[in-house]
PDB file of C-alpha atoms in Angstrom:
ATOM      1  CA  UNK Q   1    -144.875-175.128  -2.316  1.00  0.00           C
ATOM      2  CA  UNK Q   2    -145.173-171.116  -2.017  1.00  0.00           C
ATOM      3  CA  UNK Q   3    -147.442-171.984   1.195  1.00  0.00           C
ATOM      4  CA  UNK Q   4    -144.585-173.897   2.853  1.00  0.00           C
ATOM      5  CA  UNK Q   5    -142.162-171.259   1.774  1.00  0.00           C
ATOM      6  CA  UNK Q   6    -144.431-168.621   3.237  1.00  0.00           C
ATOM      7  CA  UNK Q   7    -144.759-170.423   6.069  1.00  0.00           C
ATOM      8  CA  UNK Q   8    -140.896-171.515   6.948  1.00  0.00           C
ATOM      9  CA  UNK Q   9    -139.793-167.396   6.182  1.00  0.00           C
ATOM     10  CA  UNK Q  10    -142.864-166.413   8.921  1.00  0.00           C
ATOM     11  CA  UNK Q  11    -141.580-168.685  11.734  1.00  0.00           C
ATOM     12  CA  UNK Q  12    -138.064-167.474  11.187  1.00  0.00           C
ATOM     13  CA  UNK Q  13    -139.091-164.042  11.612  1.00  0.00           C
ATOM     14  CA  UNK Q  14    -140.417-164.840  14.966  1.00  0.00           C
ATOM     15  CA  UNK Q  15    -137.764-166.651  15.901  1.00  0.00           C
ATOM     16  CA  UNK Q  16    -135.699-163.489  15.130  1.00  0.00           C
ATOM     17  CA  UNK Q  17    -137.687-161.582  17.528  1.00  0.00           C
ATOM     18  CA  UNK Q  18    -138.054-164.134  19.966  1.00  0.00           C
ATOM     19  CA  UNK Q  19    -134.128-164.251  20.608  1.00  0.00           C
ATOM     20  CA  UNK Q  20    -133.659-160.680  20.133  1.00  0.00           C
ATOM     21  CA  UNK Q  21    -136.199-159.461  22.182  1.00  0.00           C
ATOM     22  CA  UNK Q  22    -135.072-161.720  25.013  1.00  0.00           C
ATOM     23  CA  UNK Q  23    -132.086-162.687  25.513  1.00  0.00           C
ATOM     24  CA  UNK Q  24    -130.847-161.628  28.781  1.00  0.00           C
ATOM     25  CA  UNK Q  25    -128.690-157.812  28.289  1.00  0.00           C
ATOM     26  CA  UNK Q  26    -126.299-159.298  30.873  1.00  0.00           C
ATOM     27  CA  UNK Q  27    -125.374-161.471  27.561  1.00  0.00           C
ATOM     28  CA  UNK Q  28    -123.869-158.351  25.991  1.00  0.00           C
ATOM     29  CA  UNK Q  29    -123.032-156.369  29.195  1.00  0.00           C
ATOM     30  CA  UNK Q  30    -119.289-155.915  29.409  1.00  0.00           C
ATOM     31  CA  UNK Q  31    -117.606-156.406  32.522  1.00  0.00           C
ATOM     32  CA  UNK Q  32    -116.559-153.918  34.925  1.00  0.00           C
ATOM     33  CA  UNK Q  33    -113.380-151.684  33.973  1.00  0.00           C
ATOM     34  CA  UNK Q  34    -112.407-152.119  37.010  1.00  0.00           C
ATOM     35  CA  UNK Q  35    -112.714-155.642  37.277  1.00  0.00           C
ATOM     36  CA  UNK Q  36    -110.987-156.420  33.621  1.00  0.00           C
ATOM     37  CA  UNK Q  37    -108.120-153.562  34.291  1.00  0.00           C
ATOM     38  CA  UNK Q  38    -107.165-155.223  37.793  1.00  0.00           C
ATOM     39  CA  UNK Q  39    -106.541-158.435  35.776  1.00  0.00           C
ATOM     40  CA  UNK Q  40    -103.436-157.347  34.577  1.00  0.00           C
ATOM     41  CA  UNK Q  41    -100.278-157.687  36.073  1.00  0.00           C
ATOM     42  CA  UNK Q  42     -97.130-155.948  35.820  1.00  0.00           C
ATOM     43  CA  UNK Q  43     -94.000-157.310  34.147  1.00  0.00           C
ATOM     44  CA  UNK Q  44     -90.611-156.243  34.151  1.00  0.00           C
ATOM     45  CA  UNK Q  45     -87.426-157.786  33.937  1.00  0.00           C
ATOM     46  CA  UNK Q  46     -87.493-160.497  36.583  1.00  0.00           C
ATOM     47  CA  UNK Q  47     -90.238-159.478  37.997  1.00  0.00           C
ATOM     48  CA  UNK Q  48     -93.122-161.374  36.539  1.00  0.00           C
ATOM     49  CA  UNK Q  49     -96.992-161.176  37.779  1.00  0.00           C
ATOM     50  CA  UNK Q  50     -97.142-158.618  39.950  1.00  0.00           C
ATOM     51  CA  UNK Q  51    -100.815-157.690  41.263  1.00  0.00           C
ATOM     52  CA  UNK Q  52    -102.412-156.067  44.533  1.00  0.00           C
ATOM     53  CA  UNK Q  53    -101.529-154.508  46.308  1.00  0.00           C
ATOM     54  CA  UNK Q  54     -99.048-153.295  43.292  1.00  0.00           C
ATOM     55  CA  UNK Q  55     -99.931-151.319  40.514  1.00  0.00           C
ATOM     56  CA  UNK Q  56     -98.084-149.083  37.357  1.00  0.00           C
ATOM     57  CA  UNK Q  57     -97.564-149.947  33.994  1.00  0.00           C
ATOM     58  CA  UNK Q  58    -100.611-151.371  32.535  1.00  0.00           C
ATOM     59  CA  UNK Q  59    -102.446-151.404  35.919  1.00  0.00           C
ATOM     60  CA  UNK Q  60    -103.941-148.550  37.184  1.00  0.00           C
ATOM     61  CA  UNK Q  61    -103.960-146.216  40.464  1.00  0.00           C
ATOM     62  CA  UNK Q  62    -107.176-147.781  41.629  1.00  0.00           C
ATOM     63  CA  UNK Q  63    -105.329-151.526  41.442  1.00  0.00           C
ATOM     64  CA  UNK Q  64    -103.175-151.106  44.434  1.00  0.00           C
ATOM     65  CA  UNK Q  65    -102.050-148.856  47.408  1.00  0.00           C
ATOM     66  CA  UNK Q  66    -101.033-145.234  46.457  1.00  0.00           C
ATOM     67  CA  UNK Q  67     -97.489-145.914  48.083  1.00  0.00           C
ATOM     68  CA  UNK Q  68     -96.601-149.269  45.565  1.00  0.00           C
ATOM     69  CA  UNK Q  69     -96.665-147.647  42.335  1.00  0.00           C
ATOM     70  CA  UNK Q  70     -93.743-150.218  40.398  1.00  0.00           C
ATOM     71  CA  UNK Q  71     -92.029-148.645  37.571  1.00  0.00           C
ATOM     72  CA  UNK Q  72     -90.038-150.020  34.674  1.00  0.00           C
ATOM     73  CA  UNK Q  73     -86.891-148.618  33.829  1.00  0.00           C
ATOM     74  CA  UNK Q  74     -85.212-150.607  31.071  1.00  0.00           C
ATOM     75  CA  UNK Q  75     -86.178-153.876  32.187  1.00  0.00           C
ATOM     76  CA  UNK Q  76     -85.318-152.578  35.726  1.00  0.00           C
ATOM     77  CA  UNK Q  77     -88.508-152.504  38.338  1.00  0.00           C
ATOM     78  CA  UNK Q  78     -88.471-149.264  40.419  1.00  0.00           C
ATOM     79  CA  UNK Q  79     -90.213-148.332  43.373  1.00  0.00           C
ATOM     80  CA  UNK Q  80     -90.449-145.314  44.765  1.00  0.00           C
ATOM     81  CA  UNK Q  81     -91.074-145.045  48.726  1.00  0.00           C
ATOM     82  CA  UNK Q  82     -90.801-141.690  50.665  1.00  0.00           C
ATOM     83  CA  UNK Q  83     -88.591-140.052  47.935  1.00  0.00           C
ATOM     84  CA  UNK Q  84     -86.117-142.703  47.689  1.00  0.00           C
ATOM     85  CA  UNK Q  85     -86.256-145.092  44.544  1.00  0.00           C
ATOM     86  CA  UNK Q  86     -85.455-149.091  45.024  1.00  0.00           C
ATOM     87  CA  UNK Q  87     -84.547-151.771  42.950  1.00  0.00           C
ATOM     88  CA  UNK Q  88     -86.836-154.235  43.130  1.00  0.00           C
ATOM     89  CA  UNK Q  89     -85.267-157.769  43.512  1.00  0.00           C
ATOM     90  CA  UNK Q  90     -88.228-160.047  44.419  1.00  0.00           C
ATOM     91  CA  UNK Q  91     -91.825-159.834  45.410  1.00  0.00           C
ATOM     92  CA  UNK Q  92     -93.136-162.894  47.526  1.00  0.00           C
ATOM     93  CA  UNK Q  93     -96.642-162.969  47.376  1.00  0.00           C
ATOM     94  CA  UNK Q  94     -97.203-165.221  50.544  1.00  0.00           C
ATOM     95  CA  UNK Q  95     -95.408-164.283  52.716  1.00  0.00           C
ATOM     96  CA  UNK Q  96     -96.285-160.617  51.181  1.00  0.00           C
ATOM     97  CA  UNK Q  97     -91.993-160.053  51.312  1.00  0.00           C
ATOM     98  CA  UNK Q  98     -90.666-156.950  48.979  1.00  0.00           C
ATOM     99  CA  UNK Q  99     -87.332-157.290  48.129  1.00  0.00           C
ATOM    100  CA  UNK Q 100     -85.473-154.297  47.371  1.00  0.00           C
ATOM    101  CA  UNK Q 101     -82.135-152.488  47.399  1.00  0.00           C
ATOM    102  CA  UNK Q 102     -81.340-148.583  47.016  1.00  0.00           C
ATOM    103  CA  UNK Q 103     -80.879-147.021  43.386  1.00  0.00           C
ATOM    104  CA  UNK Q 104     -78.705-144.324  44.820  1.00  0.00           C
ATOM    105  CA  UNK Q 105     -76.310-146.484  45.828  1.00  0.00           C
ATOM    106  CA  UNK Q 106     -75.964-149.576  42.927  1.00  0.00           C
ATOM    107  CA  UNK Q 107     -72.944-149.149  40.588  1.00  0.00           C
ATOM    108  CA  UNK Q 108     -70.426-148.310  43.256  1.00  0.00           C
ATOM    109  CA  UNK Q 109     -71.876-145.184  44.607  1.00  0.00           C
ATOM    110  CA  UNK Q 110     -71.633-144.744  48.002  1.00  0.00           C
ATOM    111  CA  UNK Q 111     -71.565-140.683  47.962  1.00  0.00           C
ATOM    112  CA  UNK Q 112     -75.498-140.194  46.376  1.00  0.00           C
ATOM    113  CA  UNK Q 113     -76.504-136.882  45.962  1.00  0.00           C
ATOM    114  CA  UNK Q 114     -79.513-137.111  48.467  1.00  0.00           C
ATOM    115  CA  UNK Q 115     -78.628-138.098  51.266  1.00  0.00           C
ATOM    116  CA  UNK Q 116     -81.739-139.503  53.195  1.00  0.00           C
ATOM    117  CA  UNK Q 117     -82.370-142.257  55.299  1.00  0.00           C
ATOM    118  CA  UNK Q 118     -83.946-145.614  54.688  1.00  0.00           C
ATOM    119  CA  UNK Q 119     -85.934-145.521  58.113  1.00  0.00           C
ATOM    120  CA  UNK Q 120     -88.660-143.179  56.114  1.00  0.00           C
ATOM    121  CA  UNK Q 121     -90.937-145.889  55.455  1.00  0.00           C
ATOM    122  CA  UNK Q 122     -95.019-145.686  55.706  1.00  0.00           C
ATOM    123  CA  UNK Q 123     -96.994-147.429  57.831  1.00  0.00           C
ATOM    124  CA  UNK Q 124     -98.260-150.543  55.730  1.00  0.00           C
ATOM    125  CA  UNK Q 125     -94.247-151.127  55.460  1.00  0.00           C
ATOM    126  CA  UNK Q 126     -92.064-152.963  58.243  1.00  0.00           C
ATOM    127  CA  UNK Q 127     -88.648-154.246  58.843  1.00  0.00           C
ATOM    128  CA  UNK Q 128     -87.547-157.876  58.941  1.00  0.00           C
ATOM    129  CA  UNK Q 129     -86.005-159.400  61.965  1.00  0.00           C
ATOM    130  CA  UNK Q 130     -83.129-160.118  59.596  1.00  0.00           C
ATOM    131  CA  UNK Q 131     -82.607-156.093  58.553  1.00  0.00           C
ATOM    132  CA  UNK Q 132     -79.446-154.888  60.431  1.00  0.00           C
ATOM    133  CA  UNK Q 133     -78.671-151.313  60.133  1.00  0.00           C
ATOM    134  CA  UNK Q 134     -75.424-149.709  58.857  1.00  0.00           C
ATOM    135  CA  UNK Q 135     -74.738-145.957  59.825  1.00  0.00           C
ATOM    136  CA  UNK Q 136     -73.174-143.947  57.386  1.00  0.00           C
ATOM    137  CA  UNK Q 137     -71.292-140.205  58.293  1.00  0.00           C
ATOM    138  CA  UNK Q 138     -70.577-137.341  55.658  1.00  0.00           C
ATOM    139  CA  UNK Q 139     -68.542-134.570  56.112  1.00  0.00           C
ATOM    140  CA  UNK Q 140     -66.704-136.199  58.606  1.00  0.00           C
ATOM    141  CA  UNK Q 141     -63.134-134.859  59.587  1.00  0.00           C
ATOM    142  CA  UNK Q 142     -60.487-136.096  57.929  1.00  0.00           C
ATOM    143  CA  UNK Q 143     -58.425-137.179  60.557  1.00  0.00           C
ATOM    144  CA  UNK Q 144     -59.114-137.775  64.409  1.00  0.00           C
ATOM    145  CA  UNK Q 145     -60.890-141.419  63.236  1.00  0.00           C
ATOM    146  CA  UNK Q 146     -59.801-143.647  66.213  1.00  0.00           C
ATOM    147  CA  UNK Q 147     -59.126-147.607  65.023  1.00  0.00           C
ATOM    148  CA  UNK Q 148     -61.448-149.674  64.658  1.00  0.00           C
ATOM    149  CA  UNK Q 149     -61.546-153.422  63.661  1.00  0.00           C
ATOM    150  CA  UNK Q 150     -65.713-152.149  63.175  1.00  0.00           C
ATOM    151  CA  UNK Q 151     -65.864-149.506  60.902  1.00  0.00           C
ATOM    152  CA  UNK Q 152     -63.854-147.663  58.215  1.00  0.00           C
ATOM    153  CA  UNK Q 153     -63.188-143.987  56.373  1.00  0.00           C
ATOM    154  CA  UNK Q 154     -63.513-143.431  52.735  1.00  0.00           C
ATOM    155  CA  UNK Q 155     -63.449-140.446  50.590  1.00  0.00           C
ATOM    156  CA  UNK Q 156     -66.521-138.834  48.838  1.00  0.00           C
ATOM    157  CA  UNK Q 157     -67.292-136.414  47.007  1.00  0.00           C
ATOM    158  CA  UNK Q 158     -71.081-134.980  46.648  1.00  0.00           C
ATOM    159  CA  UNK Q 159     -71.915-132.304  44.290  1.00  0.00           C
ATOM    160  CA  UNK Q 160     -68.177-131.415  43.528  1.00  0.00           C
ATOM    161  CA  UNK Q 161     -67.730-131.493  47.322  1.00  0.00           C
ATOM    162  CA  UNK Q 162     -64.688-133.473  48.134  1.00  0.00           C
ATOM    163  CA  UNK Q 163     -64.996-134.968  51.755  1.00  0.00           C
ATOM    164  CA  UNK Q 164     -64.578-137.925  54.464  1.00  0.00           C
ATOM    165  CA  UNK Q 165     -67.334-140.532  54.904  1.00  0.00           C
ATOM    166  CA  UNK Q 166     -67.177-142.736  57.883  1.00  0.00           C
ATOM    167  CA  UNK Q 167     -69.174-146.067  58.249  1.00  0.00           C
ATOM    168  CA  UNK Q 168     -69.848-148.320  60.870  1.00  0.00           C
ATOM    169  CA  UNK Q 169     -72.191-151.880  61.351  1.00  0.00           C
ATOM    170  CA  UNK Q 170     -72.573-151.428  65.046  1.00  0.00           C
ATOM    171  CA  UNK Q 171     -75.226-149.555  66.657  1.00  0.00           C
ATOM    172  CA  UNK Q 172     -73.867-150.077  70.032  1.00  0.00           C
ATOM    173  CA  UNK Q 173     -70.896-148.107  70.476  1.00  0.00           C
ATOM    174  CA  UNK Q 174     -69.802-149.468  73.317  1.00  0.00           C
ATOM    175  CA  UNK Q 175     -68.227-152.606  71.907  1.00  0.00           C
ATOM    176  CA  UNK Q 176     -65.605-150.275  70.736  1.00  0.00           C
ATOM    177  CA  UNK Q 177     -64.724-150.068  74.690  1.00  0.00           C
ATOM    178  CA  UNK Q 178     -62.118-147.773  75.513  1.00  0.00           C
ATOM    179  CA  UNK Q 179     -62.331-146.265  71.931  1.00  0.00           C
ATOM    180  CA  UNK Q 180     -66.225-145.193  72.034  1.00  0.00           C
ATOM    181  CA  UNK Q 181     -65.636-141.897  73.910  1.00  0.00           C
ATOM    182  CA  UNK Q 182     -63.126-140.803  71.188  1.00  0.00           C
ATOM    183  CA  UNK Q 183     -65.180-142.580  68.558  1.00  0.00           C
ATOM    184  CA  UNK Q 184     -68.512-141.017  69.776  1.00  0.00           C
ATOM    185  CA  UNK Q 185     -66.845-137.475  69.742  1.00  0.00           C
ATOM    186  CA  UNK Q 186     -65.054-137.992  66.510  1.00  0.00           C
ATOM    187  CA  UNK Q 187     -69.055-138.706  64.731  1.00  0.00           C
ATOM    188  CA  UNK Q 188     -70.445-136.179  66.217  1.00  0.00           C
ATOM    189  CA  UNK Q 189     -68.445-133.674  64.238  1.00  0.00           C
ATOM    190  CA  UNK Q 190     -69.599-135.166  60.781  1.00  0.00           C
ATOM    191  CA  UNK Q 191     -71.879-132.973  59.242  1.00  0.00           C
ATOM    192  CA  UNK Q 192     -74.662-135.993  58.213  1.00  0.00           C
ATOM    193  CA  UNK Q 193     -75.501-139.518  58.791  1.00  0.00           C
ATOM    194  CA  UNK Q 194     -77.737-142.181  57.057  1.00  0.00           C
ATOM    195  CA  UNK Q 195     -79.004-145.265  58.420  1.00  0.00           C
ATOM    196  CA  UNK Q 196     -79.474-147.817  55.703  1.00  0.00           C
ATOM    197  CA  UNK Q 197     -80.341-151.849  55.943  1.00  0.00           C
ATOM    198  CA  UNK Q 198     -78.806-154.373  55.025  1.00  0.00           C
ATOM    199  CA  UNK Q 199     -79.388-158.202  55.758  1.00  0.00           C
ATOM    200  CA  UNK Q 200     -78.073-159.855  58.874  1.00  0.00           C
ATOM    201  CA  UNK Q 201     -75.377-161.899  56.582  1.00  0.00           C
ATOM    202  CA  UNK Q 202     -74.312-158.803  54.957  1.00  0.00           C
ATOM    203  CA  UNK Q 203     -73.363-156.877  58.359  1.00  0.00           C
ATOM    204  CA  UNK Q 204     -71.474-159.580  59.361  1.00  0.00           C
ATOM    205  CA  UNK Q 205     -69.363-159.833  56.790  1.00  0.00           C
ATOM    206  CA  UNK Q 206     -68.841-155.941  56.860  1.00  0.00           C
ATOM    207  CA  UNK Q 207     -68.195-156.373  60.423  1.00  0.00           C
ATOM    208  CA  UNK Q 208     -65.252-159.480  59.489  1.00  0.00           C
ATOM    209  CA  UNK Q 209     -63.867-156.784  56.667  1.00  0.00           C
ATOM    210  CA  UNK Q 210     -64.916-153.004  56.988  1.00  0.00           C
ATOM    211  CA  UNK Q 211     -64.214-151.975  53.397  1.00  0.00           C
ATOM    212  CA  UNK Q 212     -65.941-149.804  50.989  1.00  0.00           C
ATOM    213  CA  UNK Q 213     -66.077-152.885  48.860  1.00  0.00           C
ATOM    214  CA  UNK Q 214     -67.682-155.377  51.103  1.00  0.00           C
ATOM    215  CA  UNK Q 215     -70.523-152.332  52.003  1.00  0.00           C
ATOM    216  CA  UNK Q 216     -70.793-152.142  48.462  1.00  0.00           C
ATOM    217  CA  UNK Q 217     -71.931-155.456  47.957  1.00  0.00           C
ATOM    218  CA  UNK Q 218     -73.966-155.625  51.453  1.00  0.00           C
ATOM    219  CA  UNK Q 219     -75.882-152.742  50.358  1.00  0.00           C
ATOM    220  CA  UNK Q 220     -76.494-154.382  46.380  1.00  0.00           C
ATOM    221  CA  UNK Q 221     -77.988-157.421  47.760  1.00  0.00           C
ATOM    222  CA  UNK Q 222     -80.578-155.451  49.286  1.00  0.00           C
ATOM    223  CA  UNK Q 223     -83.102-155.980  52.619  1.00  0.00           C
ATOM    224  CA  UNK Q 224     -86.808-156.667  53.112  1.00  0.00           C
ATOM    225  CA  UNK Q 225     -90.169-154.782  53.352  1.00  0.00           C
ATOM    226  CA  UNK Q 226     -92.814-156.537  55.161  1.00  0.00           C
ATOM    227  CA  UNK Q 227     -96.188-155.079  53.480  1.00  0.00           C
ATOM    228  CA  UNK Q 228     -99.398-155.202  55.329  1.00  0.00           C
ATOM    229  CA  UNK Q 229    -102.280-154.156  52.647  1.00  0.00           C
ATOM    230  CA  UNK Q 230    -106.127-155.041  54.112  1.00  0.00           C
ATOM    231  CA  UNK Q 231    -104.934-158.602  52.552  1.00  0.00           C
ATOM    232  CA  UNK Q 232    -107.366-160.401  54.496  1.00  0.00           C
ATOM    233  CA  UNK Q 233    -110.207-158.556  52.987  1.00  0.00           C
ATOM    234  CA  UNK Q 234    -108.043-159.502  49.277  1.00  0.00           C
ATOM    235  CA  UNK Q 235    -108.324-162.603  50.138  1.00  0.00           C
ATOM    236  CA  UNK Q 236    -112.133-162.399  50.719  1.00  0.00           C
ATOM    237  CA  UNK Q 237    -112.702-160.585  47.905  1.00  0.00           C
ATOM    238  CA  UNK Q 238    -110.397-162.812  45.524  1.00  0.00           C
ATOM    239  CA  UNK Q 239    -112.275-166.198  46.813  1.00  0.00           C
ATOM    240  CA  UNK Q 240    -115.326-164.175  45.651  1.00  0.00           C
ATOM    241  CA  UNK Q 241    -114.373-164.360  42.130  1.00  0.00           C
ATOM    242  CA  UNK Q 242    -113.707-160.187  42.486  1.00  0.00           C
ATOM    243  CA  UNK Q 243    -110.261-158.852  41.838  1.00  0.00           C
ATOM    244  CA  UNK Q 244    -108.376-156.506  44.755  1.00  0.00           C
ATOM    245  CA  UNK Q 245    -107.753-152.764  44.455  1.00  0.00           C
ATOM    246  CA  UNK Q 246    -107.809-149.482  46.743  1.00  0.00           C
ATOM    247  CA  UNK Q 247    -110.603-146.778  46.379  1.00  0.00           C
ATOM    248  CA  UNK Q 248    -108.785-143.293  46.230  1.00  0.00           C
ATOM    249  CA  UNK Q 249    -111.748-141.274  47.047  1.00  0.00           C
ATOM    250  CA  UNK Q 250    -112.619-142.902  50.191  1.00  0.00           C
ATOM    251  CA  UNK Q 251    -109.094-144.439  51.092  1.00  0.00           C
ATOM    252  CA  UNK Q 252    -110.426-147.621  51.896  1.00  0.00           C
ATOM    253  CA  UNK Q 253    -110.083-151.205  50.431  1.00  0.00           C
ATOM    254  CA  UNK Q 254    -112.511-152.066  47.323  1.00  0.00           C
ATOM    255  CA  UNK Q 255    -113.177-155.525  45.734  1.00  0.00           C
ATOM    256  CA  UNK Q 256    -113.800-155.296  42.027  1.00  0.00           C
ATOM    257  CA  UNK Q 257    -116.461-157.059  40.380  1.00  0.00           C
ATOM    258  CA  UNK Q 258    -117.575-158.348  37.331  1.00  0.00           C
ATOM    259  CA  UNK Q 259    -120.849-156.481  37.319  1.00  0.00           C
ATOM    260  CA  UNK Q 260    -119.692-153.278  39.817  1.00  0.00           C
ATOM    261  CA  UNK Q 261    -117.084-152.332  42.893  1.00  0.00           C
ATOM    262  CA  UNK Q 262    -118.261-153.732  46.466  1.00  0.00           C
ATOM    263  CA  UNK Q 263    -116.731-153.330  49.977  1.00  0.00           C
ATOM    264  CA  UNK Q 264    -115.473-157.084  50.493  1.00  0.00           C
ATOM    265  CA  UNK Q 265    -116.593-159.427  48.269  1.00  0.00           C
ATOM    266  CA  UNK Q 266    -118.830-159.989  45.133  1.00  0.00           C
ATOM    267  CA  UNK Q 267    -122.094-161.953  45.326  1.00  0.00           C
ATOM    268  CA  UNK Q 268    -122.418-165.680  43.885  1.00  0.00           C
ATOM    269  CA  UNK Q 269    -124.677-164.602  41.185  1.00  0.00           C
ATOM    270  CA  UNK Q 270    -124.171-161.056  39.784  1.00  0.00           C
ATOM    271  CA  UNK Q 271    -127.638-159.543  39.063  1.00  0.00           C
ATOM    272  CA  UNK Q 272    -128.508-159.312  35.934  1.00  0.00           C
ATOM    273  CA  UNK Q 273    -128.349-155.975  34.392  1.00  0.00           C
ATOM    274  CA  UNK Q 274    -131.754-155.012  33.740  1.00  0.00           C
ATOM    275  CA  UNK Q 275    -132.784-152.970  29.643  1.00  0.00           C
ATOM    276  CA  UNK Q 276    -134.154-150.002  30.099  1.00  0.00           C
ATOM    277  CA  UNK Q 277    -137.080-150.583  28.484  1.00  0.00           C
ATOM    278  CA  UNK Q 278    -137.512-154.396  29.411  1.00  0.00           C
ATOM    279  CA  UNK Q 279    -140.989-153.708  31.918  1.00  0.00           C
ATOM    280  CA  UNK Q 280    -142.238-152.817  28.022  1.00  0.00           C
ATOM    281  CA  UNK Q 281    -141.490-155.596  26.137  1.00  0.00           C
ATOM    282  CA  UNK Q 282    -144.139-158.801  25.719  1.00  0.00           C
ATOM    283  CA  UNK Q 283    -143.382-161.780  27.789  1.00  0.00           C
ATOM    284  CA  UNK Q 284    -141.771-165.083  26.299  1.00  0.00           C
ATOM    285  CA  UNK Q 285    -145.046-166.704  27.192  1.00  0.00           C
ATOM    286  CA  UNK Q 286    -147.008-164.372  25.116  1.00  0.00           C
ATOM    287  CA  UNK Q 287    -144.141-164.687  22.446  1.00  0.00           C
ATOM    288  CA  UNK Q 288    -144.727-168.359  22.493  1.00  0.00           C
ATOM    289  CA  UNK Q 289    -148.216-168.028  21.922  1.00  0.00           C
ATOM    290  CA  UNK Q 290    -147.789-165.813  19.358  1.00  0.00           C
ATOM    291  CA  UNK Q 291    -144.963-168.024  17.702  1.00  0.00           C
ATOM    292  CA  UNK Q 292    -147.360-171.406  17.805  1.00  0.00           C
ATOM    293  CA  UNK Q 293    -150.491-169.523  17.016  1.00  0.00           C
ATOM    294  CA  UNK Q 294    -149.289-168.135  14.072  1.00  0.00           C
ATOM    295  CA  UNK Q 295    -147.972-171.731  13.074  1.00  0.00           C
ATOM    296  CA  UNK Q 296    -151.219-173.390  13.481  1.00  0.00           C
ATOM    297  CA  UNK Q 297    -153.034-170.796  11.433  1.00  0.00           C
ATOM    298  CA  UNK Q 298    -150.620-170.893   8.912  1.00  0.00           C
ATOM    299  CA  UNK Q 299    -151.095-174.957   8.818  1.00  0.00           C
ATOM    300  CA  UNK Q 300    -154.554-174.674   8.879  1.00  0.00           C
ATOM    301  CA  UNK Q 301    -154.556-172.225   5.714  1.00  0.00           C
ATOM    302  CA  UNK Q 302    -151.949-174.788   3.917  1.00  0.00           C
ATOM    303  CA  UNK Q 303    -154.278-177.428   4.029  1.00  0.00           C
ATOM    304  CA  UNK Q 304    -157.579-175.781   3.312  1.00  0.00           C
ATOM    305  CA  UNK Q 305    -156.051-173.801   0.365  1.00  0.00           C
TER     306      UNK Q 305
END
């Protein structure tokens, strides 16, 4: 009975170092941090599952383009584009639409502070066909407006600056007919102007009723940014099993993978990562040997004892 006992605890033992020895590191290699970071997406408010070519929040810089940083501002998503922050109001992955409308200008504000135009936009960004600009004047004298059935005065005041603002949702100032000379003179003494989209539905109901109110609400519901990110190559990279992201050393595209970053896309099988001091360690064949070697000896001693 001590035999058998003897013999069970020195088969275990090399079964321990059988399994030990050789099981493949890639079992207890962690992914990429990359790879598992990019897996996140960012959540705010109504905006749910937001990935590449987005990042913020819980997904970092190397997730997404440097210009789509989203932000969360009490349950409000924010992005920030050529020093001008937008509400986000949708993101449509497939047909890669962002949805947005101007912070400056929600909650009734049509006199912001900064007064910069929309048209600043990068290059991976484009207009709709359905974005329709309105112009907006500051500083504009208070009288010497001509009628208009078009456009419409208000008052403003910008840092304790009482003055006139002057709108219009035509571009083409010669539907104004015998009006546009005086009309064209009369703008051209405001001190500023903004151009700032809005959708195609919005300008024409500013156009049917030029108040502050209706530009109000035109300029809530927001417009559309067209995004063009290398998502071809996502889409490569994705089918890959690899996740999407943006090198910022080498400004270029980068597919994460489980095992490391690649150019495009991540290969079928992942090699396996290698122990440093595997070239040193016995073979399973010689393991083997030594495993049933050790067994028949041990048998052979059992029954001769």
């Amino acid at each position: 009975m001590e035999m058998q006992h003897h013999l069970f605890a020195t088969r275990f033992i090399i079964f321990l170092i059988i399994t030990f020895v050789h099981v493949p590191s890639s079992t207890f290699a962690k992914d990429d941090e990359q790879y598992v970071n990019c897996g996140n997406l960012f959540d705010c408010g109504d905006i749910k599952g937001a990935g590449y070519p987005f990042w913020g929040s819980n997904r970092p810089d190397y997730c997404g383009y440097p210009a789509f940083k989203l932000d969360c501002s009490d349950q409000d998503p924010e992005i920030t584009i050529q020093k001008l922050t937008y509400k986000v109001l949708g993101i449509n992955n497939q047909s890669q639409i962002l949805s947005v409308a101007r912070k400056d200008h929600a909650e009734n504000n049509l006199c912001p502070t900064l007064l910069l135009n929309t048209t600043w936009i990068p290059n991976i960004l484009r207009y709709t066909s359905d974005d329709q600009n309105i112009t907006i004047y500051y500083g504009c004298p208070a009288q010497g407006a001509p009628p208009s059935h078009y456009s419409s005065q208000f008052p403003c005041t910008i840092n304790s600056t009482a003055m006139t603002g002057y709108f219009t949702a035509i571009s083409n100032l010669s539907v104004y007919g015998s009006s546009a000379s005086s009309l064209i003179s009369y703008l051209a003494s405001c001190k500023h102007s903004i151009e700032v989209p809005v959708r195609g539905s919005a300008q024409q109901k500013i156009l049917s009723t030029p108040t502050v109110t209706q530009l109000l609400e035109g300029l809530n519901e927001g417009f559309d940014f067209v995004w063009s990110a290398n998502d071809a190559s996502c889409e490569t990279c994705q089918l890959s099993g690899g996740r999407c992201g943006y090198n910022q050393t080498t400004a270029a595209f980068s597919c994460y993978c489980k095992d490391q970053p690649r150019k495009l896309s991540c290969p079928n099988s992942p090699p396996e990562a290698q122990s440093p001091t595997e070239d040193q360690s016995p073979s399973m064949s010689s393991c083997l040997l030594l495993f049933f070697s050790a067994d028949v000896t041990l048998e052979v001693n059992r029954k001769t004892a």
